[in-house]
Amino acid sequence: MSKLVIASHNPDKVQEIAELLAPHGLSVVSAASLGLPEPEETGATFTENAVLKALAAASVSGLPVLADDSGVAVTALGGQPGIYSARWAGPGKDFSVAMRRVERELGVERELAGAVDRSAAFVSVLCLAWPDGRHETFEGRVEGTLVWPPRGGNGFGYDPMFAPEDRQQTFGEMDPAAKHALSHRARAFAKLLARGFADLR
Ligand code: IMP
């Protein structure tokens, strides 16, 4: 069985992807455990960044690779932080800092306009790539509402401030199975699964 490299240095994301792939009989290994370098995310879109991460890892490892680029796009902030979602957490990767920044910027918008739209969407683009440069992308998205203060200790990143669809619970309050039932990453995965893994086994 061929190994599939998960091109992420974010252990939470690797864990979620491994859980989503677990029932499909693929052997997965993380880019970090192979010592692969983390490329600079120079793309202007989730898709460009997912493709550049996947191709970089495929060419260095000589193995098929799955990469994910994802983030939260806040309507009232014109889609920010978007591809900068990880970077808003600063060098310490502290997501309480990132969530406070979102809330502060929504507060500025509220002062300017008198009311603020608290809708947002999580977006995930998966890229499956091979060492010869072939690649395919799959996008998933879930709409939701930003709550304040953040709630729940599950998940990662912005999960504690994001209530998906019409739910009262945030992703941070849901158990992993409930998050997987409707998350952006799971929806991108559903498209990947529909493609099948026959050429990866
Ligand atoms: P990157 O794709 O590694 O550049 O970073 C994506 C960033 O978006 C993560 O570090 C999180 O901050 C955020 N993000 C992506 N997916 C999720 C999720 O499922 N829950 C919470 N935050 C997420």
XYZ file of N, CA, C and O and ligand atoms in Angstrom:
827
model
N 0.845 -1.194 0.000
C 0.000 0.000 0.000
C 0.887 1.253 0.000
O 1.849 1.344 0.749
N 0.558 2.183 -0.857
C 1.356 3.407 -0.921
C 1.012 4.302 0.265
O -0.116 4.309 0.744
N 2.005 5.047 0.726
C 1.755 5.971 1.834
C 1.228 7.291 1.277
O 1.659 7.733 0.212
N 0.330 7.925 2.015
C -0.163 9.252 1.652
C 0.390 10.228 2.683
O 0.183 10.066 3.891
N 1.121 11.223 2.202
C 1.695 12.221 3.110
C 0.655 13.308 3.382
O 0.034 13.820 2.448
N 0.454 13.655 4.649
C -0.419 14.779 5.003
C 0.484 15.998 5.148
O 1.278 16.089 6.098
N 0.387 16.914 4.182
C 1.316 18.052 4.138
C 0.825 19.179 5.031
O 0.396 20.225 4.562
N 0.888 18.950 6.333
C 0.555 20.007 7.277
C 1.474 19.859 8.466
O 1.802 18.737 8.869
N 1.890 21.008 9.013
C 2.681 20.970 10.241
C 1.802 21.330 11.433
O 2.304 21.583 12.526
N 0.486 21.394 11.193
C -0.463 21.698 12.268
C -0.981 20.353 12.812
O -1.739 19.659 12.151
N -0.526 19.950 14.024
C -0.876 18.622 14.531
C -2.384 18.417 14.675
O -2.880 17.295 14.506
N -3.137 19.494 14.964
C -4.598 19.351 15.104
C -5.227 18.997 13.768
O -6.134 18.179 13.671
N -4.736 19.660 12.712
C -5.273 19.392 11.377
C -4.906 17.987 10.933
O -5.735 17.266 10.369
N -3.647 17.585 11.185
C -3.208 16.234 10.799
C -4.102 15.203 11.489
O -4.557 14.230 10.870
N -4.387 15.460 12.776
C -5.245 14.535 13.541
C -6.635 14.440 12.912
O -7.173 13.348 12.715
N -7.228 15.601 12.548
C -8.572 15.583 11.951
C -8.556 14.851 10.614
O -9.450 14.071 10.306
N -7.519 15.113 9.808
C -7.443 14.473 8.488
C -7.247 12.966 8.653
O -7.880 12.168 7.961
N -6.400 12.567 9.602
C -6.179 11.135 9.839
C -7.489 10.478 10.271
O -7.814 9.366 9.827
N -8.286 11.166 11.126
C -9.583 10.601 11.564
C -10.525 10.452 10.370
O -11.239 9.464 10.243
N -10.526 11.464 9.485
C -11.421 11.410 8.328
C -10.990 10.314 7.343
O -11.829 9.711 6.675
N -9.668 10.042 7.265
C -9.177 9.017 6.329
C -9.203 7.614 6.921
O -9.156 6.627 6.178
N -9.278 7.528 8.262
C -9.129 6.238 8.954
C -9.996 5.121 8.364
O -9.501 4.007 8.164
N -11.284 5.387 8.061
C -12.102 4.265 7.568
C -11.752 3.823 6.149
O -12.343 2.873 5.659
N -10.813 4.480 5.474
C -10.617 4.206 4.048
C -9.343 3.430 3.727
O -8.919 3.363 2.573
N -8.720 2.872 4.777
C -7.629 1.935 4.567
C -6.389 2.516 3.909
O -5.676 1.799 3.205
N -6.135 3.818 4.138
C -4.912 4.391 3.573
C -3.892 4.536 4.691
O -4.251 4.853 5.822
N -2.638 4.351 4.351
C -1.595 4.530 5.346
C -1.097 5.972 5.252
O -0.630 6.394 4.191
N -1.241 6.735 6.329
C -0.879 8.155 6.257
C 0.328 8.469 7.129
O 0.582 7.808 8.128
N 1.075 9.492 6.710
C 2.249 9.935 7.457
C 2.282 11.462 7.353
O 1.896 12.024 6.320
N 2.688 12.144 8.418
C 2.669 13.612 8.349
C 3.984 14.151 7.784
O 5.044 13.542 7.931
N 3.876 15.320 7.145
C 5.073 15.976 6.584
C 6.082 16.261 7.686
O 7.292 16.132 7.485
N 5.572 16.636 8.865
C 6.486 16.960 9.971
C 7.273 15.719 10.380
O 8.485 15.789 10.616
N 6.604 14.545 10.418
C 7.325 13.346 10.859
C 8.354 12.907 9.819
O 9.312 12.216 10.150
N 8.186 13.329 8.552
C 9.191 13.019 7.518
C 10.281 14.100 7.473
O 11.210 14.019 6.680
N 10.119 15.145 8.298
C 11.096 16.241 8.307
C 11.030 17.112 7.065
O 12.012 17.766 6.699
N 9.865 17.139 6.398
C 9.752 17.967 5.183
C 9.667 19.438 5.574
O 9.042 19.789 6.572
N 10.266 20.330 4.780
C 10.188 21.757 5.111
C 8.761 22.276 4.920
O 7.990 21.721 4.145
N 8.426 23.341 5.650
C 7.103 23.955 5.545
C 7.229 25.107 4.556
O 7.909 26.088 4.854
N 6.633 25.005 3.349
C 6.836 26.088 2.388
C 6.116 27.368 2.814
O 5.133 27.296 3.558
N 6.608 28.503 2.336
C 5.937 29.771 2.623
C 4.631 29.816 1.830
O 4.606 29.426 0.655
N 3.561 30.255 2.486
C 2.246 30.276 1.815
C 2.117 31.589 1.057
O 1.607 32.570 1.568
N 2.594 31.591 -0.187
C 2.639 32.834 -0.965
C 1.425 33.009 -1.870
O 1.320 34.003 -2.575
N 0.492 32.049 -1.870
C -0.680 32.142 -2.732
C -1.639 33.230 -2.279
O -1.595 33.684 -1.132
N -2.537 33.627 -3.194
C -3.533 34.656 -2.884
C -4.889 34.046 -2.545
O -5.811 34.767 -2.168
N -5.022 32.716 -2.695
C -6.298 32.047 -2.417
C -6.016 30.748 -1.659
O -4.884 30.251 -1.659
N -7.081 30.200 -1.044
C -6.945 28.893 -0.368
C -6.445 27.857 -1.375
O -5.576 27.043 -1.064
N -6.994 27.883 -2.591
C -6.611 26.880 -3.587
C -5.132 27.000 -3.944
O -4.404 26.002 -3.973
N -4.669 28.229 -4.201
C -3.248 28.391 -4.564
C -2.348 27.870 -3.445
O -1.334 27.215 -3.704
N -2.706 28.167 -2.188
C -1.859 27.715 -1.079
C -1.911 26.198 -0.899
O -0.894 25.567 -0.619
N -3.103 25.604 -1.065
C -3.200 24.140 -0.931
C -2.345 23.471 -2.007
O -1.617 22.509 -1.735
N -2.405 23.994 -3.240
C -1.644 23.400 -4.349
C -0.145 23.554 -4.089
O 0.626 22.590 -4.242
N 0.284 24.738 -3.659
C 1.739 24.897 -3.485
C 2.269 24.037 -2.350
O 3.366 23.468 -2.437
N 1.464 23.866 -1.270
C 1.925 23.003 -0.166
C 1.987 21.539 -0.619
O 2.925 20.813 -0.298
N 0.964 21.100 -1.371
C 0.916 19.692 -1.797
C 2.049 19.382 -2.773
O 2.733 18.364 -2.636
N 2.262 20.269 -3.768
C 3.307 19.988 -4.768
C 4.698 20.023 -4.146
O 5.561 19.216 -4.501
N 4.919 20.946 -3.208
C 6.247 21.022 -2.566
C 6.534 19.713 -1.834
O 7.617 19.129 -1.973
N 5.559 19.219 -1.068
C 5.785 17.985 -0.303
C 5.909 16.774 -1.227
O 6.697 15.854 -0.971
N 5.140 16.758 -2.331
C 5.202 15.609 -3.251
C 6.557 15.547 -3.925
O 7.150 14.473 -4.075
N 7.086 16.719 -4.328
C 8.353 16.659 -5.059
C 9.501 16.281 -4.119
O 10.397 15.551 -4.511
N 9.469 16.704 -2.860
C 10.558 16.348 -1.934
C 10.434 14.894 -1.461
O 11.428 14.188 -1.336
N 9.206 14.428 -1.196
C 9.040 13.083 -0.605
C 8.988 11.980 -1.658
O 9.232 10.816 -1.351
N 8.620 12.348 -2.903
C 8.425 11.316 -3.924
C 7.173 10.472 -3.678
O 7.023 9.389 -4.247
N 6.269 10.973 -2.851
C 5.053 10.227 -2.491
C 3.819 11.059 -2.847
O 3.906 12.284 -2.970
N 2.646 10.407 -2.973
C 1.420 11.200 -3.116
C 1.151 11.968 -1.821
O 1.497 11.501 -0.737
N 0.545 13.135 -1.976
C 0.383 14.058 -0.845
C -1.035 14.597 -0.806
O -1.640 14.853 -1.841
N -1.526 14.790 0.410
C -2.777 15.518 0.598
C -2.475 16.750 1.452
O -1.905 16.629 2.545
N -2.809 17.934 0.934
C -2.622 19.172 1.700
C -3.974 19.829 1.875
O -4.899 19.610 1.090
N -4.076 20.644 2.922
C -5.314 21.389 3.179
C -4.920 22.829 3.425
O -3.959 23.097 4.131
N -5.623 23.766 2.799
C -5.491 25.154 3.216
C -6.874 25.612 3.609
O -7.852 25.355 2.901
N -6.948 26.234 4.767
C -8.277 26.527 5.296
C -8.238 27.782 6.133
O -7.177 28.325 6.425
N -9.419 28.228 6.534
C -9.495 29.400 7.375
C -10.920 29.862 7.508
O -11.847 29.230 6.999
N -11.062 30.976 8.216
C -12.397 31.524 8.449
C -12.505 32.862 7.705
O -11.598 33.694 7.772
N -13.589 33.014 6.962
C -13.824 34.248 6.199
C -15.002 34.978 6.848
O -16.120 34.452 6.885
N -14.735 36.159 7.403
C -15.757 36.906 8.145
C -16.397 37.927 7.206
O -15.701 38.786 6.642
N -17.717 37.832 7.041
C -18.426 38.663 6.059
C -18.166 40.158 6.285
O -17.794 40.868 5.349
N -18.342 40.603 7.546
C -18.233 42.049 7.826
C -16.799 42.553 7.663
O -16.573 43.764 7.591
N -15.839 41.633 7.623
C -14.427 42.031 7.454
C -13.974 41.767 6.022
O -12.773 41.602 5.769
N -14.914 41.683 5.098
C -14.552 41.493 3.689
C -13.839 40.174 3.437
O -13.011 40.071 2.524
N -14.163 39.152 4.251
C -13.545 37.831 4.034
C -12.269 37.605 4.824
O -11.694 36.512 4.777
N -11.800 38.610 5.558
C -10.629 38.422 6.430
C -11.032 37.576 7.650
O -12.193 37.602 8.011
N -10.145 36.891 8.339
C -8.735 36.726 8.004
C -8.476 35.780 6.815
O -7.396 35.825 6.262
N -9.431 34.942 6.421
C -9.250 34.131 5.215
C -7.946 33.362 5.215
O -7.643 32.639 6.162
N -7.172 33.560 4.139
C -5.909 32.801 4.037
C -4.905 33.209 5.123
O -3.885 32.543 5.303
N -5.214 34.305 5.835
C -4.315 34.747 6.919
C -4.767 34.242 8.283
O -4.271 34.710 9.313
N -5.696 33.285 8.333
C -6.266 32.838 9.613
C -5.197 32.357 10.592
O -5.245 32.678 11.779
N -4.246 31.578 10.115
C -3.193 31.086 11.014
C -2.299 32.252 11.429
O -1.908 32.374 12.591
N -2.028 33.151 10.471
C -1.094 34.248 10.760
C -1.669 35.239 11.780
O -0.910 35.870 12.516
N -2.995 35.373 11.874
C -3.589 36.278 12.872
C -3.321 35.806 14.300
O -3.484 36.554 15.252
N -2.892 34.550 14.454
C -2.583 34.041 15.793
C -1.165 34.420 16.229
O -0.780 34.153 17.369
N -0.406 35.060 15.332
C 0.936 35.538 15.682
C 1.931 34.401 15.773
O 1.586 33.221 15.627
N 3.198 34.780 16.053
C 4.256 33.771 16.072
C 4.038 32.717 17.151
O 4.474 31.571 17.022
N 3.324 33.081 18.227
C 3.054 32.117 19.306
C 1.901 31.182 18.981
O 1.565 30.319 19.779
N 1.285 31.364 17.770
C 0.139 30.538 17.349
C -0.924 30.475 18.455
O -1.431 29.411 18.804
N -1.227 31.644 19.015
C -2.191 31.731 20.111
C -3.535 32.173 19.532
O -3.709 33.338 19.146
N -4.496 31.234 19.478
C -5.773 31.548 18.834
C -6.701 32.357 19.710
O -7.675 32.915 19.211
N -6.364 32.501 21.018
C -7.170 33.452 21.793
C -6.832 34.866 21.306
O -7.703 35.742 21.257
N -5.593 35.080 20.886
C -5.190 36.379 20.309
C -5.941 36.603 18.993
O -6.500 37.678 18.732
N -5.971 35.574 18.140
C -6.629 35.701 16.829
C -8.130 35.960 17.002
O -8.706 36.806 16.312
N -8.774 35.232 17.928
C -10.220 35.420 18.123
C -10.509 36.807 18.681
O -11.477 37.457 18.261
N -9.645 37.278 19.573
C -9.853 38.639 20.113
C -9.715 39.676 19.007
O -10.431 40.674 18.973
N -8.792 39.435 18.076
C -8.621 40.389 16.970
C -9.880 40.428 16.099
O -10.330 41.511 15.704
N -10.450 39.258 15.813
C -11.693 39.224 15.024
C -12.765 40.034 15.753
O -13.447 40.884 15.166
N -12.905 39.783 17.073
C -13.960 40.458 17.839
C -13.714 41.966 17.890
O -14.640 42.766 17.774
N -12.441 42.353 18.028
C -12.101 43.794 18.076
C -12.464 44.437 16.740
O -13.063 45.506 16.699
N -12.125 43.769 15.639
C -12.392 44.375 14.324
C -13.892 44.413 14.040
O -14.385 45.345 13.404
N -14.637 43.419 14.545
C -16.101 43.474 14.400
C -16.652 44.649 15.218
O -17.601 45.319 14.795
N -16.025 44.914 16.383
C -16.441 46.054 17.222
C -16.242 47.371 16.480
O -17.086 48.273 16.549
N -15.144 47.496 15.736
C -14.882 48.716 14.954
C -15.971 48.869 13.892
O -16.547 49.942 13.718
N -16.295 47.768 13.219
C -17.346 47.815 12.182
C -18.687 48.219 12.801
O -19.449 48.980 12.215
N -18.957 47.685 14.021
C -20.239 47.992 14.669
C -20.315 49.483 14.977
O -21.333 50.135 14.791
N -19.182 50.072 15.450
C -19.166 51.510 15.763
C -19.384 52.337 14.516
O -20.064 53.360 14.539
N -18.821 51.865 13.403
C -18.954 52.631 12.154
C -20.377 52.551 11.604
O -20.908 53.528 11.107
N -20.993 51.353 11.723
C -22.270 51.139 11.026
C -23.469 51.051 11.967
O -24.608 51.038 11.513
N -23.241 50.974 13.286
C -24.348 50.887 14.242
C -24.798 49.456 14.501
O -25.442 49.176 15.500
N -24.470 48.554 13.624
C -24.819 47.127 13.779
C -23.778 46.350 12.993
O -23.098 46.929 12.134
N -23.651 45.085 13.320
C -22.650 44.319 12.576
C -23.185 42.931 12.221
O -23.911 42.317 12.999
N -22.851 42.514 11.027
C -23.198 41.184 10.526
C -22.184 40.205 11.132
O -20.981 40.343 10.901
N -22.657 39.230 11.926
C -21.724 38.302 12.583
C -21.593 36.997 11.804
O -21.116 35.992 12.336
N -21.989 36.994 10.541
C -21.863 35.747 9.783
C -20.433 35.545 9.297
O -19.672 36.509 9.090
N -20.085 34.264 9.143
C -18.733 33.895 8.686
C -18.835 32.521 8.051
O -19.862 31.845 8.191
N -17.793 32.130 7.367
C -17.754 30.770 6.809
C -16.368 30.189 7.028
O -15.363 30.902 6.900
N -16.333 28.916 7.390
C -15.068 28.176 7.357
C -14.936 27.584 5.955
O -15.915 27.042 5.410
N -13.736 27.663 5.402
C -13.477 27.139 4.061
C -12.262 26.215 4.138
O -11.290 26.520 4.839
N -12.334 25.102 3.436
C -11.185 24.192 3.358
C -10.997 23.788 1.898
O -11.961 23.407 1.234
N -9.783 23.907 1.415
C -9.469 23.367 0.086
C -8.424 22.275 0.276
O -7.358 22.512 0.858
N -8.764 21.076 -0.176
C -7.827 19.956 -0.141
C -7.175 19.846 -1.504
O -7.838 20.038 -2.533
N -5.881 19.528 -1.521
C -5.200 19.261 -2.792
C -4.506 17.909 -2.692
O -3.718 17.672 -1.772
N -4.821 17.048 -3.641
C -4.163 15.752 -3.768
C -3.156 15.911 -4.899
O -3.532 16.348 -6.001
N -1.880 15.625 -4.617
C -0.846 15.863 -5.635
C 0.122 14.690 -5.713
O 0.313 13.960 -4.731
N 0.734 14.544 -6.868
C 1.712 13.479 -7.111
C 3.067 14.106 -7.448
O 3.119 15.254 -7.923
N 4.152 13.335 -7.265
C 5.490 13.885 -7.530
C 5.676 14.370 -8.968
O 6.504 15.248 -9.226
N 4.885 13.842 -9.927
C 5.054 14.298 -11.323
C 4.300 15.606 -11.599
O 4.301 16.078 -12.742
N 3.696 16.199 -10.569
C 3.047 17.509 -10.749
C 1.544 17.445 -10.978
O 0.863 18.472 -10.959
N 1.001 16.229 -11.176
C -0.468 16.148 -11.310
C -1.094 16.558 -9.989
O -0.561 16.242 -8.911
N -2.238 17.241 -10.036
C -2.924 17.580 -8.790
C -4.411 17.827 -9.037
O -4.809 18.175 -10.152
N -5.205 17.617 -7.974
C -6.653 17.815 -8.031
C -7.051 18.543 -6.745
O -6.469 18.273 -5.693
N -8.049 19.436 -6.819
C -8.477 20.159 -5.614
C -9.965 19.922 -5.330
O -10.756 19.671 -6.247
N -10.338 20.037 -4.045
C -11.694 19.770 -3.565
C -12.009 20.822 -2.504
O -11.266 20.940 -1.532
N -13.116 21.566 -2.677
C -13.418 22.645 -1.730
C -14.662 22.340 -0.897
O -15.666 21.845 -1.407
N -14.588 22.624 0.386
C -15.743 22.491 1.274
C -15.925 23.771 2.066
O -14.957 24.496 2.332
N -17.174 24.019 2.473
C -17.479 25.294 3.125
C -18.638 25.087 4.085
O -19.554 24.308 3.801
N -18.600 25.743 5.242
C -19.764 25.736 6.136
C -19.993 27.165 6.619
O -19.063 27.847 7.045
N -21.244 27.606 6.493
C -21.608 28.949 6.952
C -21.898 28.886 8.449
O -22.285 27.829 8.967
N -21.784 30.008 9.126
C -22.088 30.023 10.554
C -22.125 31.430 11.113
O -22.106 32.410 10.363
N -22.169 31.490 12.452
C -22.262 32.771 13.160
C -21.148 32.830 14.193
O -20.862 31.823 14.857
N -20.556 34.007 14.335
C -19.487 34.176 15.334
C -20.101 34.571 16.671
O -20.918 35.496 16.727
N -19.727 33.867 17.739
C -20.242 34.180 19.074
C -19.125 34.817 19.904
O -17.941 34.661 19.604
N -19.523 35.533 20.947
C -18.538 36.084 21.885
C -19.130 36.086 23.260
O -20.279 36.481 23.397
N -18.466 35.630 24.301
C -17.100 35.091 24.301
C -17.044 33.679 23.708
O -18.079 33.020 23.577
N -15.818 33.229 23.368
C -15.638 31.885 22.823
C -16.134 30.835 23.820
O -16.081 31.052 25.034
N -16.610 29.700 23.287
C -17.155 28.641 24.153
C -16.643 27.266 23.718
O -16.720 26.930 22.536
N -16.172 26.489 24.713
C -15.825 25.084 24.459
C -14.342 24.862 24.277
O -13.625 25.722 23.765
N -13.891 23.704 24.728
C -12.458 23.389 24.680
C -12.102 22.346 23.639
O -10.969 21.867 23.602
N -13.058 21.965 22.776
C -12.737 20.973 21.743
C -12.259 21.667 20.477
O -12.346 22.890 20.349
N -11.788 20.862 19.519
C -11.384 21.406 18.231
C -10.112 22.234 18.362
O -9.286 22.009 19.244
N -9.974 23.228 17.489
C -8.760 24.042 17.485
C -9.070 25.380 16.818
O -10.201 25.633 16.378
N -8.052 26.227 16.742
C -8.175 27.491 16.013
C -9.380 28.301 16.467
O -9.574 28.557 17.657
N -10.212 28.701 15.508
C -11.353 29.576 15.773
C -12.609 28.799 16.195
O -13.685 29.402 16.326
N -12.507 27.486 16.401
C -13.687 26.670 16.713
C -14.545 27.227 17.860
O -15.775 27.199 17.761
N -13.931 27.726 18.962
C -14.779 28.163 20.085
C -15.640 29.395 19.798
O -16.544 29.696 20.576
N -15.361 30.123 18.701
C -16.219 31.294 18.434
C -17.116 31.088 17.214
O -17.787 32.023 16.780
N -17.197 29.847 16.700
C -17.956 29.607 15.465
C -19.082 28.616 15.708
O -18.838 27.442 16.025
N -20.327 29.084 15.578
C -21.501 28.207 15.674
C -21.971 27.925 14.245
O -22.399 28.838 13.539
N -21.851 26.666 13.784
C -22.173 26.365 12.382
C -23.675 26.396 12.118
O -24.478 26.019 12.978
N -24.027 26.837 10.922
C -25.414 26.838 10.448
C -26.333 27.423 11.523
O -26.048 28.468 12.051
N -27.409 26.719 11.853
C -28.334 27.318 12.828
C -28.159 26.719 14.223
O -29.045 26.806 15.060
N -26.962 26.118 14.491
C -26.740 25.474 15.797
C -26.438 26.512 16.875
O -25.858 27.552 16.604
N -26.785 26.144 18.123
C -26.432 26.990 19.275
C -25.012 26.676 19.719
O -24.293 27.547 20.192
N -24.605 25.405 19.582
C -23.263 24.992 20.024
C -22.202 25.480 19.058
O -22.419 25.469 17.832
N -21.032 25.844 19.613
C -19.894 26.143 18.736
C -19.184 24.836 18.389
O -19.379 23.807 19.062
N -18.313 24.893 17.364
C -17.482 23.721 17.064
C -16.647 23.350 18.293
O -16.342 22.181 18.514
N -16.269 24.341 19.094
C -15.482 24.074 20.302
C -16.250 23.288 21.349
O -15.658 22.656 22.215
N -17.597 23.354 21.285
C -18.428 22.626 22.250
C -18.862 21.258 21.720
O -19.421 20.467 22.471
N -18.646 21.007 20.436
C -19.102 19.736 19.848
C -18.041 18.663 20.007
O -16.847 18.965 20.015
N -18.494 17.400 20.088
C -17.477 16.352 20.064
C -17.011 16.189 18.607
O -17.665 16.685 17.683
N -15.849 15.529 18.402
C -15.284 15.477 17.042
C -16.259 14.908 16.012
O -16.336 15.406 14.888
N -17.052 13.894 16.393
C -17.964 13.287 15.413
C -19.009 14.302 14.955
O -19.358 14.357 13.771
N -19.493 15.126 15.880
C -20.505 16.128 15.511
C -19.890 17.174 14.591
O -20.515 17.610 13.611
N -18.648 17.586 14.877
C -17.977 18.548 13.985
C -17.777 17.918 12.611
O -18.053 18.555 11.586
N -17.318 16.655 12.568
C -17.063 16.004 11.275
C -18.347 15.858 10.454
O -18.297 15.726 9.246
N -19.502 15.834 11.134
C -20.751 15.649 10.389
C -21.086 16.864 9.528
O -21.873 16.747 8.596
N -20.503 18.034 9.863
C -20.884 19.188 9.042
C -19.763 20.173 8.754
O -20.007 21.230 8.182
N -18.518 19.823 9.068
C -17.460 20.813 8.894
C -17.060 21.007 7.429
O -17.294 20.144 6.575
N -16.461 22.163 7.181
C -15.891 22.498 5.874
C -14.920 21.420 5.392
O -14.928 21.002 4.249
N -14.073 20.933 6.333
C -13.059 19.937 5.952
C -13.752 18.622 5.580
O -13.384 17.972 4.616
N -14.788 18.250 6.360
C -15.517 17.014 6.051
C -16.222 17.136 4.693
O -16.299 16.161 3.942
N -16.706 18.337 4.373
C -17.385 18.510 3.077
C -16.389 18.434 1.920
O -16.697 17.874 0.861
N -15.198 18.984 2.116
C -14.164 18.832 1.084
C -13.787 17.354 0.960
O -13.591 16.839 -0.142
N -13.736 16.668 2.116
C -13.422 15.244 2.118
C -14.449 14.427 1.371
O -14.112 13.455 0.700
N -15.720 14.802 1.518
C -16.775 14.045 0.831
C -16.518 14.080 -0.673
O -16.706 13.080 -1.371
N -16.054 15.226 -1.176
C -15.750 15.317 -2.619
C -14.531 14.455 -2.967
O -14.498 13.797 -4.003
N -13.535 14.467 -2.079
C -12.349 13.628 -2.305
C -12.738 12.141 -2.294
O -12.280 11.359 -3.129
N -13.610 11.762 -1.354
C -14.020 10.352 -1.256
C -14.808 9.930 -2.490
O -14.685 8.798 -2.957
N -15.597 10.861 -3.031
C -16.386 10.533 -4.218
C -15.453 10.215 -5.395
O -15.780 9.416 -6.269
N -14.281 10.845 -5.405
C -13.289 10.577 -6.448
C -12.702 9.168 -6.291
O -12.365 8.497 -7.253
N -12.544 8.740 -5.015
C -12.022 7.400 -4.743
C -10.502 7.387 -4.604
O -9.820 8.352 -4.964
N -9.985 6.259 -4.042
C -8.547 6.144 -3.756
C -7.917 4.959 -4.482
O -6.857 4.512 -4.114
N -8.611 4.442 -5.529
C -8.111 3.228 -6.182
C -6.665 3.392 -6.638
O -5.864 2.461 -6.526
N -6.284 4.591 -7.095
C -4.924 4.782 -7.598
C -3.932 5.088 -6.474
O -2.758 5.361 -6.722
N -4.397 5.062 -5.211
C -3.492 5.340 -4.084
C -3.238 4.084 -3.245
O -2.502 4.122 -2.276
N -3.890 2.991 -3.619
C -3.731 1.782 -2.782
C -2.708 0.844 -3.391
O -2.444 0.893 -4.575
P -3.404 26.943 7.300
O -4.402 26.337 6.344
O -2.516 25.905 7.901
O -2.725 28.115 6.713
O -4.186 27.520 8.548
C -5.540 27.459 8.663
C -5.966 28.161 9.935
O -7.368 28.394 9.799
C -5.813 27.303 11.165
O -4.615 27.529 11.833
C -7.003 27.761 12.001
O -6.708 28.922 12.641
C -8.048 28.095 10.974
N -8.883 26.918 10.758
C -8.892 26.090 9.688
N -9.746 25.082 9.872
C -10.274 25.261 11.090
C -11.200 24.503 11.861
O -11.702 23.441 11.474
N -11.488 25.014 13.045
C -10.962 26.153 13.528
N -10.068 26.877 12.885
C -9.731 26.428 11.664
